[in-house]
Short mmCIF file of C-alpha atoms in Angstrom, two decimals:
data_model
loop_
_atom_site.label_atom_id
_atom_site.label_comp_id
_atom_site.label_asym_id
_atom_site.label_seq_id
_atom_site.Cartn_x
_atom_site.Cartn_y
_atom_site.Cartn_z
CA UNK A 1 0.00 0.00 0.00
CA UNK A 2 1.13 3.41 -0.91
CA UNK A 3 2.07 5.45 1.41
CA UNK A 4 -0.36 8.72 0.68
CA UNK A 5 -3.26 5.77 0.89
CA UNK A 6 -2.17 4.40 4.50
CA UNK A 7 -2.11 8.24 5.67
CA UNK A 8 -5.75 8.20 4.46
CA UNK A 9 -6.54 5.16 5.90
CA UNK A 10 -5.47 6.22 9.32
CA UNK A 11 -7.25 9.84 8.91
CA UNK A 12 -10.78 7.98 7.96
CA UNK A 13 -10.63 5.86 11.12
CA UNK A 14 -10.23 8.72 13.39
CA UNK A 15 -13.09 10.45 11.49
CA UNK A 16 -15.50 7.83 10.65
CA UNK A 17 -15.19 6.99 14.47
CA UNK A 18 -16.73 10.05 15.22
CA UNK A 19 -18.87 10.30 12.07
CA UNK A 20 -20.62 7.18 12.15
CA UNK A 21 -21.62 6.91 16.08
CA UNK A 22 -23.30 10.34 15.22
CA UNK A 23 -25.68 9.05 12.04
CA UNK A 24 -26.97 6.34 13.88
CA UNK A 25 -29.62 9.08 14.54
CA UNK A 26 -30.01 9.38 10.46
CA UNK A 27 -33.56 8.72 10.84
CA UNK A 28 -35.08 10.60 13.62
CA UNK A 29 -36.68 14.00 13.37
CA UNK A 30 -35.09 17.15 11.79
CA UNK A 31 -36.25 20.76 11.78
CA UNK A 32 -34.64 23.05 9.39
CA UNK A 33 -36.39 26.50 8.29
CA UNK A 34 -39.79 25.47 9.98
CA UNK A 35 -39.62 22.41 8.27
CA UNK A 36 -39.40 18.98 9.61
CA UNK A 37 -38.10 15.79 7.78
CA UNK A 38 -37.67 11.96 8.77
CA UNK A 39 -33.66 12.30 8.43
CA UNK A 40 -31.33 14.66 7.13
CA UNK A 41 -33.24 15.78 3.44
CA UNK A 42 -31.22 15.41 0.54
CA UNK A 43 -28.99 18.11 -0.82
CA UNK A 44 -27.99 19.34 2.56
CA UNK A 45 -24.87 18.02 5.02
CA UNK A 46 -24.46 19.11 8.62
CA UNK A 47 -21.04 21.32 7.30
CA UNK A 48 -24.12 23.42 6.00
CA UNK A 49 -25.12 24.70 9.37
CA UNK A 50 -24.57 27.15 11.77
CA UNK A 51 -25.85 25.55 15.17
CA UNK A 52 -27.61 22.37 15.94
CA UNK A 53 -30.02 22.49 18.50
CA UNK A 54 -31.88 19.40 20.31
CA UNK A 55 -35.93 20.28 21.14
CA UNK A 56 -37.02 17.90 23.78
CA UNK A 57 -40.46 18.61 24.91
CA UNK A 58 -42.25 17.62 28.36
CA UNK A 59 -43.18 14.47 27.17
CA UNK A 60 -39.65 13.37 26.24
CA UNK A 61 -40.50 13.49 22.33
CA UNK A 62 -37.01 15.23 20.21
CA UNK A 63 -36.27 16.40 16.96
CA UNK A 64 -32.84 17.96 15.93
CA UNK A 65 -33.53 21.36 14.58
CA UNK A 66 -30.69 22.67 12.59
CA UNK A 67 -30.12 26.48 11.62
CA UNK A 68 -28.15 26.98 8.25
CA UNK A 69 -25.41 29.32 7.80
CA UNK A 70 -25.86 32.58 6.81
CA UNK A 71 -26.69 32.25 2.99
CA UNK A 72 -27.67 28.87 2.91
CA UNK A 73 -30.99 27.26 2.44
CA UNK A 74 -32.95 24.23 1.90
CA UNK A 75 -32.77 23.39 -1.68
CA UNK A 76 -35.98 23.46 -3.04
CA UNK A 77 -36.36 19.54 -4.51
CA UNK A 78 -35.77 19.20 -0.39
CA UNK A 79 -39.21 20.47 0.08
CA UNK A 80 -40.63 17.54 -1.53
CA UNK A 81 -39.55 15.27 1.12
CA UNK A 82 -40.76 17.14 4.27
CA UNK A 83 -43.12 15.78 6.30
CA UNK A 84 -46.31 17.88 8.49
CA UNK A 85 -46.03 18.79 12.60
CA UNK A 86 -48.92 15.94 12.88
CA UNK A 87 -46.50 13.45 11.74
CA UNK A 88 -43.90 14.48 14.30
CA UNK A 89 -44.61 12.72 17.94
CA UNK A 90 -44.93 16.48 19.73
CA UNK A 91 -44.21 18.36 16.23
CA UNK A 92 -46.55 21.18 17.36
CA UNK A 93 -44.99 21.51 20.97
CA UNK A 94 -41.47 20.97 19.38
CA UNK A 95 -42.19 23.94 17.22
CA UNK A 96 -43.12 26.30 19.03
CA UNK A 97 -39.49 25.56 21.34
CA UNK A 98 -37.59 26.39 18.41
CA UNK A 99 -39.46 29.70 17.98
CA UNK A 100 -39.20 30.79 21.73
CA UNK A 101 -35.77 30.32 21.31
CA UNK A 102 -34.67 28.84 25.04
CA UNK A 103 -32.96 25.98 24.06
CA UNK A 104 -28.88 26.08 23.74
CA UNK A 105 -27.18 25.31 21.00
CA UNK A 106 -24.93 22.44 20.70
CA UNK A 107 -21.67 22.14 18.94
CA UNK A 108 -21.19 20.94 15.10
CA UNK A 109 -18.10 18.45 13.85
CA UNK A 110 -18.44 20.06 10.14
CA UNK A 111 -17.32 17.56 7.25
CA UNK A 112 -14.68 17.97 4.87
CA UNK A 113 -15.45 15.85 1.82
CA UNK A 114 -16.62 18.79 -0.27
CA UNK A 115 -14.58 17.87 -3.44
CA UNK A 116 -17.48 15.61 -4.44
CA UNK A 117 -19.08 19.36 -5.22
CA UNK A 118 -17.03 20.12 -7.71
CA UNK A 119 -17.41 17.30 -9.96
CA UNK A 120 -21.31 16.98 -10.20
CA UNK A 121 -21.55 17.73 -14.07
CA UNK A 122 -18.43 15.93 -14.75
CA UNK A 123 -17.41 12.90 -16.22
CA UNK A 124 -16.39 9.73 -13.87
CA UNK A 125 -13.12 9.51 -14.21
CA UNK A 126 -11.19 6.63 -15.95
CA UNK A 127 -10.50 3.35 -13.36
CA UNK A 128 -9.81 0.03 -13.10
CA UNK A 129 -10.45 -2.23 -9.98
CA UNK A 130 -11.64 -5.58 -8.78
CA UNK A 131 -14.56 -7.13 -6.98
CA UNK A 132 -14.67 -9.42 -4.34
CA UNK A 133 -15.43 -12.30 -7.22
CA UNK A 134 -12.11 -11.58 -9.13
CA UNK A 135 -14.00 -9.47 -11.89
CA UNK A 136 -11.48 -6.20 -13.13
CA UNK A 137 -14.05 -3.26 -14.07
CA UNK A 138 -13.09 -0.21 -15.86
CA UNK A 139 -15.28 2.75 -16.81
CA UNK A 140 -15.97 1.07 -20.19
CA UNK A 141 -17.74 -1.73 -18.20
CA UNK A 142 -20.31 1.13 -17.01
CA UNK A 143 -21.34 3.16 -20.03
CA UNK A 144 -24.42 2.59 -21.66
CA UNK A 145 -26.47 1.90 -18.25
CA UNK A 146 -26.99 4.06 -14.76
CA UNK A 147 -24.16 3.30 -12.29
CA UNK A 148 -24.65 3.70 -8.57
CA UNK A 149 -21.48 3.61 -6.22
CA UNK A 150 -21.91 3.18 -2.74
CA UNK A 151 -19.35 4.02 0.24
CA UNK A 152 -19.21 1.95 3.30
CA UNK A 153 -17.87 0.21 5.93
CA UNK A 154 -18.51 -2.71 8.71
CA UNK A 155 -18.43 -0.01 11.71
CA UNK A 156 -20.66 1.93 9.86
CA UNK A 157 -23.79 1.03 11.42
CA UNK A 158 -26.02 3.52 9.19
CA UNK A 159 -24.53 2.25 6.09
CA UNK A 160 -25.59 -1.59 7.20
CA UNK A 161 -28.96 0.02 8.00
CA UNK A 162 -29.72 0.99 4.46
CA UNK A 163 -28.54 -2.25 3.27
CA UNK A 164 -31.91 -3.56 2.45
CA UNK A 165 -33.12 0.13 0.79
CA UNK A 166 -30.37 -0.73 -1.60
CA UNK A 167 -31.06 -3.86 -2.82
CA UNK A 168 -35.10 -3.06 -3.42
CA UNK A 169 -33.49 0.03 -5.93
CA UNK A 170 -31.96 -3.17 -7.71
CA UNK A 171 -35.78 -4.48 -8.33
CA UNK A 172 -36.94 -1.29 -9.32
CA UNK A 173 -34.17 -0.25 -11.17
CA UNK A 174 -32.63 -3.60 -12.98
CA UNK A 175 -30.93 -2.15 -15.32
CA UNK A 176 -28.10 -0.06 -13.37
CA UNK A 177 -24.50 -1.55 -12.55
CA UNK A 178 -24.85 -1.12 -8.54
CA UNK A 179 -21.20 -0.53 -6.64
CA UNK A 180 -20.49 -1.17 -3.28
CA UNK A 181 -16.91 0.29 -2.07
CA UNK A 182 -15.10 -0.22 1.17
CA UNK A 183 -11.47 -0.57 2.55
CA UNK A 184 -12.53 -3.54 4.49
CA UNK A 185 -11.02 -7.00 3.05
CA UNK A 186 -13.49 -9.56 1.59
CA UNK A 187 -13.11 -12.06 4.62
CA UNK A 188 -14.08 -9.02 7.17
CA UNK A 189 -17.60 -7.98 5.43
CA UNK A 190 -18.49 -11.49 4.15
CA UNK A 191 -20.33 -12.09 7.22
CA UNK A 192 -22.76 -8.90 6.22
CA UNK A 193 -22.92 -9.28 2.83
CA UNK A 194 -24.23 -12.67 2.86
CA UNK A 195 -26.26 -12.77 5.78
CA UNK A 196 -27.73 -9.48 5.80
CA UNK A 197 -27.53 -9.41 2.81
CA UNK A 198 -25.96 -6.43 0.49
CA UNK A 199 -26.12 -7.59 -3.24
CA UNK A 200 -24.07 -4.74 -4.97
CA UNK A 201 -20.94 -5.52 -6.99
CA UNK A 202 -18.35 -5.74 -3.75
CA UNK A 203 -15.14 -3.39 -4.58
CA UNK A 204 -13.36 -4.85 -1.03
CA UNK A 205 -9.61 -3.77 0.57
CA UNK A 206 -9.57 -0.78 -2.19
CA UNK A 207 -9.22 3.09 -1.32
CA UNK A 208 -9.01 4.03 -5.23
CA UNK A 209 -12.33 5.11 -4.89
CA UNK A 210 -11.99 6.81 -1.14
CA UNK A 211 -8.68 8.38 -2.93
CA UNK A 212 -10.29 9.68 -5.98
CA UNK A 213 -13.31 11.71 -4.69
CA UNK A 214 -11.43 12.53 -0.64
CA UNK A 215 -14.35 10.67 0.36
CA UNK A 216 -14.49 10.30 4.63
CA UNK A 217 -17.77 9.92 5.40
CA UNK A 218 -19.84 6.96 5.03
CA UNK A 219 -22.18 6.08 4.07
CA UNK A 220 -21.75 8.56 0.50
CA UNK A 221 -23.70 7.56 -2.50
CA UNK A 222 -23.39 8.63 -6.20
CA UNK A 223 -25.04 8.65 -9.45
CA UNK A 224 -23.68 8.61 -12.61
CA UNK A 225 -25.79 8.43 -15.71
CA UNK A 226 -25.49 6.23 -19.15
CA UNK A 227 -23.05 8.89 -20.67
CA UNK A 228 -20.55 8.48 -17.56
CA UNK A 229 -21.83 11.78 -16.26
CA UNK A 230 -21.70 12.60 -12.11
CA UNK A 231 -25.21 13.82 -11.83
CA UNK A 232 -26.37 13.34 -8.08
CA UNK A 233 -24.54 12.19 -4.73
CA UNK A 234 -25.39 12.33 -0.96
CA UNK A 235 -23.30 12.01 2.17
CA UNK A 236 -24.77 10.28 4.66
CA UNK A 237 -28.40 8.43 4.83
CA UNK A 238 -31.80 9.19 5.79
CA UNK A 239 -35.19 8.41 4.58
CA UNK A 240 -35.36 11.23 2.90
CA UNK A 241 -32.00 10.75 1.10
CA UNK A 242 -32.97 7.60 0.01
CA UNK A 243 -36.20 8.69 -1.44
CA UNK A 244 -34.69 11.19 -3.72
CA UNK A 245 -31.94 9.14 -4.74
CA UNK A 246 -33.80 6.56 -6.05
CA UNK A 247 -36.54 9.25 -7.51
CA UNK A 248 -33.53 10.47 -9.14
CA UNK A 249 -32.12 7.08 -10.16
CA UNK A 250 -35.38 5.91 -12.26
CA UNK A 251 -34.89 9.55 -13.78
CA UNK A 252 -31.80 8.52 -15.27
CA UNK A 253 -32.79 4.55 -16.05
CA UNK A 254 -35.66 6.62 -18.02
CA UNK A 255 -33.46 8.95 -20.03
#
């Protein structure tokens, strides 16, 4: 192993350490601009916001209510995914605590994989690596269909979560070449894999991927299109995530 890939392999344990005990809460109650969604919604990351406050009511019910930074706001394809106060066990009481404004703020970790920004509207770039069945793939293998690629990990407890979101997009959308990625060997996720089970293409003991895009948090999704185009991705998961991705993944199976 190189040596500028074990530095990143040391980094993304100290971070995904921290990063991954913290989205085991992926899929409990936000509030952002009034608005409260099942999850984190898609299009927005927690580097996005100012303060994160926790709105506990009487009753014990919570919902994480996160104020953006200055400039920011909820994309609006995110407002398709919100959900109504009813829906939220004390949504009405847990409102009206973020509007009397007596609740502290608590500290945010921001994340630093923003290169994954910059090439949305850009081709995938050339590769070559193999799966956990001895298969080499390169980007010609990929073109012609919709390609998912999927970062995780076996400490990743959110990423084994979603497991079972991911392989119904495989039965609604057949026809995409589905990705997993993760610098675990083959031996140490064969236990998920099978038994949960996860039934993407396995890219196992590889940080080409992790190297290419800087990507340290898990679990991070892209889309790429039939053309080889990056055209969506999303750090972390959530119901909501999920939803759009796969809204946006029979998009491109439809083009």
């Amino acid at each position: 192993m190189k040596i500028n890939s074990l530095f990143l392999f040391l980094s993304m344990m100290f971070v995904w350490a921290g990063l991954c005990s913290a989205q085991t809460t992926s899929d409990k109650y936000y509030l952002i601009d009034g608005y409260f969604f099942k999850g984190m919604p898609p299009g927005i990351r927690t580097d996005v916001g100012a303060k994160l406050i926790i709105l506990t009511d009487k009753d014990g019910n919570t919902a994480l209510e996160m104020q953006l930074n200055k400039g920011k706001s909820l994309p609006e394809y995110a407002m398709k995914y919100r959900i109504s106060a009813e829906e939220v066990p004390g949504g009405e009481e847990l409102l009206r605590l973020s509007r009397s404004g007596t609740q502290k703020p608590m500290a945010i970790s921001a994340s630093n994989t923003v290169t994954l920004d910059e090439w949305v509207g850009k081709p995938f770039p050339d590769f070559k690596v193999t799966d956990t069945a001895g298969r080499v793939w390169t980007k010609a293998d990929i073109l012609g269909k919709p390609f998912v690629l999927n970062y995780w990990h076996t400490g990743c407890r959110p990423c084994i979560k979603e497991m079972p979101d991911l392989n119904e997009w495989m039965k609604i959308c057949p026809d995409v070449t589905y990705f997993s990625t993760t610098w675990n060997t083959a031996e140490q996720i064969k236990k998920i894999v099978e038994n949960r089970p996860f039934l993407f293409t396995h890219i196992a003991d590889e940080l080409f991927f992790f190297n290419l895009f800087k990507v340290q948090v898990t679990p991070t999704t892209l889309l790429v299109d039939k053309k080889g185009m990056i055209r969506y991705w999303e750090e972390g998961t959530s119901t909501s995530k999920r939803k759009f991705l796969l809204d946006k993944l029979k998009e491109l199976s439809a083009e």
